[in-house]
């Protein structure tokens, strides 16, 4: 079985035209019916940085969670955002982007790697105080366009450091879509060998024609936890002006079905979510 985190937050955050709050709520409500274990649905990052998600509080207040087992994840960039997020009952998981590239850490969270380690400590304490989970995204895990030092061993060093601080969930993030098939396998196995008990997932960006190949490479290396977004929308607006989108959820699920790998997805509700995604993103992109 594979476990899919659906990422409408990642899909929406780079769209410049503001998507009306009511339409966000309707779309997320449909996604809650599909059966995803986790929905990456909002942001407690400064609205100046991510204006598209300035209405996250209002959106979350309106969601009906009574008929779903899906957990809500929200992204944060510092202790201030984490304090807001842990105070929201519907938020079960906080996500924090920790870059192995010094340049991107500054671009993405306006902090150094050393400062980000201190932020992680604060966020761990905040999560523990309100019984929330935390996932750390290892941004630029597959390399970076800035010429900063990179190697699988460097990524492994930071993964091991974060696990030692008490982080139980780590995600290898292909921030700019540069991962290659062999590199996916090599990185996953290198990191996994260094971890004692932390769960390791993949947040891959991909062109549509490469989704199945990348999913298969990760799966064969041992990965069972994937992030994706319907229709492959999204990408990190802090990383590049020309974005490679997320892995397309429907392609990932199709690959899983062909290979007789369970996903736990309600396919009828997925079709309706696809229809709504087409309408929503075609209208505002």
C-alpha positions in Angstrom: 0.0 0.0 0.0 1.1 3.6 -0.5 -0.1 6.6 1.4 -0.8 9.8 -0.5 -0.8 13.3 0.9 -2.9 15.5 -1.4 -1.4 19.0 -1.6 -3.9 21.7 -2.7 -1.9 24.2 -0.6 1.1 23.6 -2.8 -1.1 23.7 -5.9 -2.7 27.1 -5.0 0.1 29.0 -3.4 1.8 30.2 -6.6 -1.4 31.4 -8.3 -1.5 35.2 -8.5 -5.2 35.6 -9.0 -6.9 35.2 -5.6 -9.2 32.2 -5.5 -12.4 33.1 -3.6 -12.6 31.7 -0.1 -15.9 30.0 -0.8 -14.4 28.1 -3.8 -11.4 27.0 -1.8 -13.7 25.6 0.9 -15.9 23.8 -1.6 -12.8 22.2 -3.2 -11.2 21.1 0.1 -14.5 19.7 1.3 -14.6 17.5 -1.8 -11.0 16.4 -1.2 -11.9 15.4 2.3 -14.3 12.8 0.8 -11.7 11.1 -1.3 -9.9 9.2 1.5 -6.4 10.8 1.5 -4.7 10.2 4.8 -3.5 13.8 4.9 -4.6 17.0 3.1 -1.9 19.7 2.9 -4.5 22.4 2.9 -3.3 25.8 4.3 -0.5 28.1 5.3 0.4 30.1 8.4 3.2 31.8 6.6 3.0 35.6 6.3 0.3 36.6 3.8 2.9 39.0 2.4 4.8 36.0 1.3 1.9 33.7 0.3 -1.1 36.1 -0.4 -3.1 33.3 -2.0 -3.5 31.6 1.4 -4.2 34.6 3.5 -7.7 33.2 4.2 -6.5 29.9 5.8 -8.1 30.7 9.1 -11.5 31.4 7.5 -11.2 28.3 5.2 -10.4 26.0 8.1 -13.2 27.4 10.3 -15.7 26.5 7.6 -14.5 22.9 6.9 -16.8 20.1 8.1 -14.5 17.3 9.4 -17.3 15.2 10.9 -17.3 12.5 8.2 -13.6 12.2 7.3 -10.6 10.4 8.7 -8.3 12.8 6.7 -5.8 14.8 8.8 -5.2 18.5 7.9 -1.6 19.7 7.5 -0.6 23.4 7.4 2.7 24.8 6.4 4.6 27.2 8.8 7.9 29.1 8.5 8.6 30.1 12.0 7.5 29.9 15.6 4.9 32.7 15.1 3.1 30.7 12.4 3.5 27.5 14.4 1.8 29.2 17.4 -1.1 30.1 15.2 -1.3 26.6 13.6 -1.2 24.6 16.8 -4.1 26.7 18.2 -6.4 25.5 15.4 -8.2 22.3 16.4 -8.7 21.1 12.8 -4.9 21.2 12.1 -3.3 17.9 13.1 0.1 18.3 11.4 2.5 21.2 10.9 5.0 21.2 8.0 8.2 23.1 8.1 10.6 23.6 5.1 14.2 23.0 6.2 16.5 23.5 3.3 19.9 21.8 2.9 20.8 24.8 0.6 21.8 27.9 2.6 20.7 30.2 -0.3 17.2 28.7 -0.5 16.7 28.7 3.2 17.2 32.5 3.1 15.0 32.9 0.1 12.2 30.6 1.5 12.1 31.5 5.2 14.4 34.6 5.5 16.7 32.7 7.8 19.9 30.8 7.8 20.2 27.0 8.3 21.5 27.6 11.8 18.5 29.9 12.6 16.2 27.3 11.1 17.5 24.6 13.5 16.5 26.9 16.4 13.1 27.4 14.8 12.7 23.6 14.5 13.4 23.3 18.3 10.7 25.9 19.0 8.2 24.2 16.7 8.8 20.8 18.2 8.0 22.2 21.6 4.8 23.9 20.3 3.6 20.7 18.6 4.3 18.7 21.8 2.3 21.2 23.9 -0.8 20.8 21.7 -0.4 17.1 20.7 0.3 18.0 17.0 2.5 16.1 14.6 5.4 17.7 12.7 6.8 16.9 9.3 10.1 18.5 8.2 10.5 18.9 4.4 14.2 18.6 3.4 14.0 21.2 0.7 16.5 21.1 -2.2 17.1 17.5 -1.2 18.0 16.5 -4.8 20.3 19.4 -5.5 19.9 23.2 -6.0 20.5 25.8 -8.8 22.6 28.1 -6.7 25.9 26.2 -6.6 25.5 25.4 -2.9 27.1 22.2 -1.6 25.0 19.1 -2.2 25.4 15.4 -1.9 23.2 12.5 -0.7 25.6 12.3 2.3 24.9 16.0 3.1 21.2 15.4 3.0 21.6 12.3 5.2 23.6 14.4 7.7 20.8 16.9 8.1 18.1 14.1 8.2 20.0 12.4 11.0 20.5 15.7 12.9 16.7 16.5 12.7 15.8 12.9 13.8 18.2 13.4 16.8 16.3 16.5 17.7 13.1 14.5 17.9 11.6 14.9 14.4 9.6 11.8 13.6 8.5 12.6 10.0 10.9 13.7 7.2 10.1 14.4 3.6 12.6 14.5 0.7 11.5 17.5 -1.3 12.5 17.9 -5.0 11.9 21.7 -4.8 12.7 22.5 -8.5 11.8 19.2 -10.2 15.4 18.2 -11.0 15.3 14.6 -9.5 16.2 11.8 -11.9 15.2 8.2 -11.7 18.5 6.8 -10.4 19.0 9.7 -8.1 15.6 9.1 -6.4 16.6 5.5 -5.5 20.1 6.5 -4.4 18.9 9.4 -2.2 16.1 7.4 -0.6 18.2 4.4 0.3 21.1 6.7 1.5 18.8 8.6 3.9 16.8 5.6 5.1 20.0 3.8 6.0 20.9 6.7 8.4 17.6 6.9 10.2 16.7 4.9 13.3 12.9 5.3 13.4 11.8 8.5 11.6 9.2 8.0 8.8 10.6 9.1 5.4 8.4 10.3 2.5 8.8 11.8 -0.9 7.6 15.2 -2.1 8.6 15.0 -5.8 7.9 17.6 -8.5 7.6 16.2 -11.9 6.6 16.7 -15.5 3.5 14.6 -16.2 5.3 12.1 -18.4 7.8 11.3 -15.6 5.3 10.7 -12.7 5.0 6.9 -13.1 8.8 6.5 -13.5 9.6 8.6 -10.5 6.9 6.9 -8.4 8.2 3.4 -9.4 11.8 4.4 -8.5 10.8 5.6 -5.1 8.5 2.7 -4.4 11.2 0.1 -5.4 13.6 1.9 -3.1 11.2 1.4 -0.2 9.1 4.6 -0.1 5.5 4.2 0.8 4.6 7.8 1.5 4.1 10.3 -1.4 2.9 13.9 -1.8 1.1 14.9 -4.9 -1.5 17.3 -6.3 -4.5 16.7 -8.6 -3.7 17.6 -12.2 0.0 18.2 -11.2 -0.5 21.9 -10.4 1.8 23.7 -8.1 5.5 24.2 -7.4 7.5 26.4 -5.0 7.1 30.1 -5.9 10.2 30.9 -3.8 12.4 28.6 -5.9 12.0 29.6 -9.6 10.0 31.6 -12.0 9.4 28.6 -14.2 7.9 25.9 -12.0 7.8 22.2 -12.5 4.5 21.1 -11.0 3.7 18.5 -8.3 3.4 14.8 -9.2 -0.2 14.5 -10.6 -2.3 12.6 -8.1 -4.4 10.9 -10.7 -1.3 9.6 -12.6 0.2 8.4 -9.3 -3.0 6.5 -8.5 -3.3 5.1 -12.0 0.3 3.8 -11.7 -0.6 2.2 -8.3 -3.7 0.6 -9.8 -1.8 -0.9 -12.7 0.7 -2.4 -10.3 -2.0 -3.6 -7.9 -0.8 -1.3 -5.1 -3.6 -0.2 -2.7 -4.2 3.5 -2.1 -7.3 3.5 0.0 -8.9 6.1 -2.4 -12.6 6.4 -3.1 -12.5 6.6 -6.9 -15.9 8.0 -7.4 -15.1 10.9 -5.1 -11.7 11.3 -6.8 -13.4 11.8 -10.1 -15.5 14.6 -8.7 -12.4 16.1 -7.1 -10.7 16.0 -10.5 -13.7 17.7 -12.1 -13.6 20.5 -9.5 -9.8 20.8 -9.9 -10.1 21.3 -13.6 -12.8 24.0 -13.1 -10.9 25.8 -10.3 -7.5 25.9 -11.8 -8.5 26.5 -15.4 -10.5 29.5 -14.1 -7.8 31.1 -12.0 -4.4 30.1 -13.5 
